[in-house]
Amino acid sequence: MQVTPLVWIVTILVTIAFFVYEFFAHVRKPHEPSLGEAARWSAFYIGLALLFGVGIGVTNGWTFGGEYFAGYLTEKALSLDNLFLFIVIMTGFAVPRIYQQKVLMIGIVIALIMRGAFIAVGAALIENFSWVFYLFGALLLVLAIQQLKGDHGDPSDGRFMRLVRRILPVTDEYHEDRLVVRKDGRRFVTPMLLTIVAIGFIDLLFALDSIPAIYGLTEEAYIVFTANAFALMGLRQLYFLIGGLLERLVYLGQGLAAILGFIAVKLVLHALHVNEVPFINGGEPVPWAFDIPIWFSLTFIAGTIAIATVASLVKTRADRSRAVEEAAQR
């Protein structure tokens, strides 16, 4: 893709404008969004993301369009897992519902900034060091195994947060949505600030798997950035729309593990296809290695998400029916 500096600047400014509008229109005044409000804005952002992908396909060819859609689907699926941990953190810190929008907004902005930094670093590595595909592939295999285990723990009570609590004096209660308060002449941080710190830490961990994952689908930094930006846009509304549904997606972790594992294999095959590492095949490309076409990647990712979602809903419905029957028998 030929992306000029002007296009980059306009894209970044428009992205910032969306988040600024979100803050002043919806987040500045604390409130809990209604189901209708969350549904309307979720549909708007998903529709905008799909329209943007069509625009890439029309203007730059459907190879790049397919890469964008595969990347967007992958990042959206990973964002849902991110959203589940946001729920765990909010519950752990007992954040009042009317203030959760602010925490989510700050967390999403932190996520976008961190991913932007990783995108820039990833692009530079890929451009100058082809061996990085091996590294990304190995990292994704490890992350796929971790997803398969599915034990995220409680981020609000992990080692990192216990260290933060030892360093910073923390109040026992919330003071509206303030981050810092003064009591008896001393300055204290509130649980609101701890929640934001915890979400920022989780964002850092998720950036470590989301960026290598999408670079396994495209080497275009512009597609990587826009797919990530659109995946994060509307995440706040999605939190209030499907918060309860996320608990029913019991096979989401396995689905993400399959996607990350698939992309890891794709990365390793691509690394072998363009190999320059001296101790592998004498520094020459491996003849039998091939690049998996983007249409297959897109089909695999979409199919995996669909299967994981349907299987999860079937299982939770069966478990619920079984629980009702057992309760009736008692």
Coordinates of C-alpha atoms in Angstrom, one line a residue:
M1 CA 0.0 0.0 0.0
Q2 CA 1.1 3.5 -0.8
V3 CA 0.2 5.5 2.3
T4 CA 1.4 9.1 2.3
P5 CA 2.3 10.9 5.5
L6 CA -0.8 13.1 5.0
V7 CA -3.0 10.0 5.0
W8 CA -1.3 8.9 8.2
I9 CA -1.8 12.3 9.9
V10 CA -5.5 12.5 8.8
T11 CA -6.1 9.0 10.1
I12 CA -4.6 9.6 13.5
L13 CA -6.3 13.0 13.8
V14 CA -9.7 11.4 13.0
T15 CA -9.1 8.6 15.5
I16 CA -8.2 11.2 18.2
A17 CA -11.3 13.2 17.3
F18 CA -13.6 10.1 17.8
F19 CA -12.2 9.5 21.3
V20 CA -12.5 13.2 22.2
Y21 CA -16.1 13.2 21.0
E22 CA -16.7 10.0 23.0
F23 CA -15.4 11.7 26.2
F24 CA -17.3 14.9 26.0
A25 CA -20.5 13.4 24.6
H26 CA -20.8 10.3 26.8
V27 CA -18.1 9.9 29.4
R28 CA -17.7 13.4 31.0
K29 CA -21.0 13.2 32.8
P30 CA -21.0 10.0 34.9
H31 CA -24.0 7.7 33.9
E32 CA -24.7 4.1 33.1
P33 CA -25.6 3.8 29.4
S34 CA -28.9 2.3 28.5
L35 CA -29.1 -0.9 26.4
G36 CA -30.4 1.1 23.5
E37 CA -27.6 3.6 23.6
A38 CA -25.0 0.9 23.8
A39 CA -26.6 -1.1 20.9
R40 CA -26.8 2.0 18.6
W41 CA -23.2 3.0 19.1
S42 CA -21.9 -0.5 18.9
A43 CA -23.7 -1.0 15.6
F44 CA -22.3 2.4 14.4
Y45 CA -18.7 1.6 15.1
I46 CA -18.9 -2.0 13.7
G47 CA -20.6 -0.6 10.5
L48 CA -17.9 2.1 10.2
A49 CA -15.2 -0.5 10.5
L50 CA -16.7 -2.7 7.8
L51 CA -17.2 0.3 5.5
F52 CA -13.6 1.3 6.0
G53 CA -12.5 -2.2 5.0
V54 CA -14.6 -2.0 1.9
G55 CA -12.9 1.3 1.1
I56 CA -9.5 -0.3 1.4
G57 CA -10.6 -3.1 -0.9
V58 CA -12.0 -0.8 -3.5
T59 CA -9.0 1.7 -3.5
N60 CA -6.1 -0.7 -2.9
G61 CA -7.3 -4.1 -4.0
W62 CA -9.0 -6.9 -2.2
T63 CA -5.8 -8.6 -1.1
F64 CA -5.3 -5.6 1.2
G65 CA -9.0 -5.5 1.9
G66 CA -8.9 -9.2 3.0
E67 CA -5.9 -8.5 5.2
Y68 CA -7.8 -5.7 6.9
F69 CA -10.9 -7.8 7.6
A70 CA -8.8 -10.8 8.9
G71 CA -6.9 -8.4 11.1
Y72 CA -10.0 -6.6 12.3
L73 CA -11.8 -9.9 13.2
T74 CA -8.7 -11.1 15.0
E75 CA -8.3 -7.9 17.0
K76 CA -12.0 -7.7 17.8
A77 CA -11.9 -11.3 19.1
L78 CA -8.9 -10.5 21.3
S79 CA -10.6 -7.3 22.4
L80 CA -13.5 -9.4 23.7
D81 CA -11.1 -11.3 25.8
N82 CA -9.6 -8.0 26.9
L83 CA -13.1 -6.9 27.8
F84 CA -13.7 -10.0 29.9
L85 CA -10.7 -9.1 32.0
F86 CA -12.0 -5.5 32.3
I87 CA -15.1 -7.0 33.8
V88 CA -13.0 -9.0 36.3
I89 CA -11.0 -5.9 37.2
M90 CA -14.2 -3.7 37.6
T91 CA -15.7 -6.4 39.8
G92 CA -12.5 -6.9 41.9
F93 CA -12.3 -3.2 42.6
A94 CA -16.1 -2.8 43.0
V95 CA -16.2 0.2 40.6
P96 CA -19.7 1.9 40.8
R97 CA -21.6 1.4 37.5
I98 CA -21.9 5.1 36.8
Y99 CA -18.1 5.6 36.9
Q100 CA -17.2 2.5 34.8
Q101 CA -17.5 4.4 31.5
K102 CA -14.6 6.7 32.5
V103 CA -12.4 3.8 33.5
L104 CA -13.1 2.0 30.3
M105 CA -12.5 5.1 28.2
I106 CA -9.1 5.7 29.8
G107 CA -8.2 2.0 29.5
I108 CA -9.1 1.9 25.8
V109 CA -7.0 5.1 25.1
I110 CA -4.1 3.5 27.0
A111 CA -4.5 0.4 24.9
L112 CA -4.5 2.3 21.6
I113 CA -1.4 4.2 22.6
M114 CA 0.5 1.1 23.7
R115 CA -0.5 -0.8 20.5
G116 CA 0.5 2.2 18.4
A117 CA 4.0 2.0 20.0
F118 CA 4.2 -1.7 19.4
I119 CA 3.0 -1.2 15.8
A120 CA 5.9 1.2 15.1
V121 CA 8.4 -1.1 16.7
G122 CA 7.0 -4.2 14.9
A123 CA 7.1 -2.4 11.5
A124 CA 10.7 -1.4 12.0
L125 CA 11.7 -4.9 13.0
I126 CA 9.9 -6.6 10.1
E127 CA 11.4 -4.2 7.6
N128 CA 15.0 -4.7 8.8
F129 CA 15.0 -8.2 10.3
S130 CA 13.1 -11.0 8.6
W131 CA 14.0 -13.4 11.5
V132 CA 11.5 -11.6 13.6
F133 CA 8.8 -13.7 12.0
Y134 CA 10.3 -16.7 13.8
L135 CA 10.2 -14.8 17.1
F136 CA 6.6 -13.7 16.6
G137 CA 5.6 -17.2 15.7
A138 CA 7.2 -18.7 18.8
L139 CA 5.6 -16.0 21.0
L140 CA 2.1 -16.6 19.6
L141 CA 2.5 -20.4 20.2
V142 CA 3.2 -19.7 23.9
L143 CA 0.3 -17.3 24.1
A144 CA -2.0 -19.8 22.4
I145 CA -1.1 -22.4 25.0
Q146 CA -1.8 -19.8 27.8
Q147 CA -5.2 -19.1 26.2
L148 CA -5.9 -22.8 26.1
K149 CA -5.3 -23.0 29.8
G150 CA -7.7 -20.1 30.3
D151 CA -6.6 -19.2 33.8
H152 CA -6.3 -15.4 33.8
G153 CA -6.4 -15.1 37.6
D154 CA -7.7 -12.0 39.3
P155 CA -5.7 -9.0 37.9
S156 CA -7.0 -6.7 40.7
D157 CA -5.2 -8.9 43.3
G158 CA -2.1 -9.9 41.4
R159 CA 1.6 -9.4 42.3
F160 CA 1.7 -6.2 40.3
M161 CA -1.3 -4.6 42.1
R162 CA 0.0 -5.7 45.5
L163 CA 3.2 -3.9 44.8
V164 CA 1.3 -0.8 43.7
R165 CA -0.7 -0.9 47.0
R166 CA 2.6 -1.1 49.0
I167 CA 4.0 2.0 47.3
L168 CA 0.9 4.2 47.2
P169 CA -1.4 5.1 50.1
V170 CA -4.9 4.1 49.1
T171 CA -8.3 5.2 50.4
D172 CA -10.8 2.5 51.4
E173 CA -13.7 4.1 49.5
Y174 CA -14.4 5.9 46.2
H175 CA -14.6 9.7 46.1
E176 CA -16.9 10.0 43.0
D177 CA -14.6 9.6 40.0
R178 CA -11.6 11.4 41.5
L179 CA -8.2 9.7 41.2
V180 CA -6.5 11.5 44.1
V181 CA -7.8 13.1 47.3
R182 CA -6.4 14.9 50.4
K183 CA -7.3 13.6 53.8
D184 CA -5.8 14.9 57.1
G185 CA -3.2 16.8 55.2
R186 CA -2.0 13.7 53.3
R187 CA -2.5 12.9 49.7
F188 CA -4.1 9.5 48.9
V189 CA -5.0 7.8 45.7
T190 CA -8.4 6.3 45.3
P191 CA -9.4 2.8 44.1
M192 CA -10.4 4.5 40.8
L193 CA -6.7 5.2 40.1
L194 CA -5.8 1.6 41.1
T195 CA -8.4 0.3 38.6
I196 CA -6.9 2.4 35.8
V197 CA -3.4 1.2 36.7
A198 CA -4.6 -2.4 36.6
I199 CA -6.3 -1.9 33.2
G200 CA -3.2 -0.2 31.8
F201 CA -1.1 -3.2 32.9
I202 CA -3.5 -5.6 31.3
D203 CA -3.4 -3.5 28.1
L204 CA 0.3 -3.9 28.0
L205 CA 0.0 -7.7 28.2
F206 CA -2.6 -7.8 25.5
A207 CA -0.5 -5.5 23.2
L208 CA 2.2 -8.2 23.4
D209 CA -0.1 -10.8 21.7
S210 CA -2.4 -8.6 19.6
I211 CA 0.3 -6.9 17.5
P212 CA 2.4 -10.1 16.6
A213 CA -1.0 -11.7 15.8
I214 CA -2.0 -9.1 13.2
Y215 CA 1.5 -8.9 11.8
G216 CA 1.0 -12.5 11.0
L217 CA -1.8 -11.5 8.7
T218 CA -0.4 -8.4 7.1
E219 CA 2.9 -6.5 7.0
E220 CA 1.1 -3.2 6.3
A221 CA 1.5 -0.9 9.3
Y222 CA -1.5 1.2 8.2
I223 CA -3.8 -1.8 8.2
V224 CA -2.4 -3.0 11.5
F225 CA -3.1 0.5 13.1
T226 CA -6.6 1.0 11.6
A227 CA -7.7 -2.6 12.4
N228 CA -6.6 -2.0 16.0
A229 CA -8.2 1.4 16.2
F230 CA -11.6 0.1 14.9
A231 CA -11.4 -2.9 17.1
L232 CA -11.0 -0.6 20.2
M233 CA -13.7 1.9 19.0
G234 CA -17.0 1.0 20.4
L235 CA -15.5 -1.4 23.0
R236 CA -16.9 0.8 25.8
Q237 CA -20.4 0.4 24.5
L238 CA -19.9 -3.3 23.8
Y239 CA -19.0 -3.7 27.5
F240 CA -22.4 -2.5 28.6
L241 CA -24.2 -4.3 25.7
I242 CA -22.8 -7.8 26.1
G243 CA -21.2 -7.8 29.6
G244 CA -23.5 -10.7 30.6
L245 CA -23.1 -12.5 27.3
L246 CA -19.3 -12.7 27.8
E247 CA -19.8 -14.9 30.7
R248 CA -21.6 -17.4 28.4
L249 CA -18.7 -17.5 25.9
V250 CA -17.1 -20.4 27.7
Y251 CA -15.1 -21.5 24.6
L252 CA -13.8 -18.0 23.7
G253 CA -10.4 -18.9 25.1
Q254 CA -10.1 -22.1 23.1
G255 CA -11.2 -20.2 19.9
L256 CA -8.6 -17.5 20.5
A257 CA -6.0 -20.3 21.1
A258 CA -6.8 -21.8 17.8
I259 CA -6.6 -18.5 16.0
L260 CA -3.3 -17.6 17.6
G261 CA -1.9 -21.1 16.9
F262 CA -3.0 -20.8 13.3
I263 CA -1.3 -17.4 12.9
A264 CA 1.8 -18.7 14.6
V265 CA 2.1 -21.5 12.0
K266 CA 1.4 -18.9 9.2
L267 CA 4.2 -16.8 10.5
V268 CA 6.7 -19.6 10.7
L269 CA 5.8 -20.8 7.2
H270 CA 6.3 -17.2 5.9
A271 CA 9.6 -17.0 7.8
L272 CA 10.8 -20.2 6.1
H273 CA 9.5 -18.9 2.8
V274 CA 11.7 -15.7 3.0
N275 CA 14.4 -17.2 5.2
E276 CA 17.7 -15.4 5.6
V277 CA 18.8 -17.0 8.9
P278 CA 22.3 -18.6 8.2
F279 CA 21.8 -21.8 10.2
I280 CA 18.5 -22.7 8.5
N281 CA 18.9 -24.1 4.9
G282 CA 22.2 -22.2 4.5
G283 CA 20.4 -18.8 4.7
E284 CA 18.3 -19.6 1.7
P285 CA 14.5 -19.7 1.5
V286 CA 13.1 -23.2 2.2
P287 CA 11.6 -24.6 -1.1
W288 CA 8.6 -26.4 0.4
A289 CA 7.5 -23.5 2.6
F290 CA 4.5 -21.5 1.3
D291 CA 2.5 -18.4 2.3
I292 CA -1.0 -19.2 3.4
P293 CA -3.4 -17.1 1.3
I294 CA -5.4 -14.4 3.0
W295 CA -8.7 -15.8 1.9
F296 CA -8.0 -19.0 3.8
S297 CA -6.9 -17.0 6.9
L298 CA -10.0 -14.9 6.8
T299 CA -12.2 -18.0 6.4
F300 CA -10.4 -19.8 9.2
I301 CA -10.6 -16.9 11.7
A302 CA -14.3 -16.1 11.0
G303 CA -15.2 -19.8 11.1
T304 CA -13.4 -20.3 14.4
I305 CA -15.1 -17.3 16.0
A306 CA -18.5 -18.6 14.8
I307 CA -17.9 -22.1 16.0
A308 CA -16.6 -21.0 19.4
T309 CA -19.6 -18.7 19.9
V310 CA -22.3 -21.2 18.8
A311 CA -20.6 -24.0 20.9
S312 CA -20.5 -21.7 23.9
L313 CA -24.1 -20.7 23.7
V314 CA -25.2 -24.3 23.2
K315 CA -23.2 -25.5 26.2
T316 CA -24.4 -22.8 28.6
R317 CA -28.0 -23.3 27.5
A318 CA -27.7 -27.1 28.2
D319 CA -26.0 -26.4 31.5
R320 CA -28.8 -24.0 32.5
S321 CA -31.5 -26.5 31.5
R322 CA -29.7 -29.2 33.5
A323 CA -29.5 -27.0 36.5
V324 CA -33.2 -26.2 36.3
E325 CA -34.1 -29.9 36.0
E326 CA -31.9 -30.8 39.0
A327 CA -33.5 -28.0 41.1
A328 CA -37.0 -29.2 40.2
Q329 CA -36.1 -32.8 41.2
R330 CA -35.0 -31.6 44.7

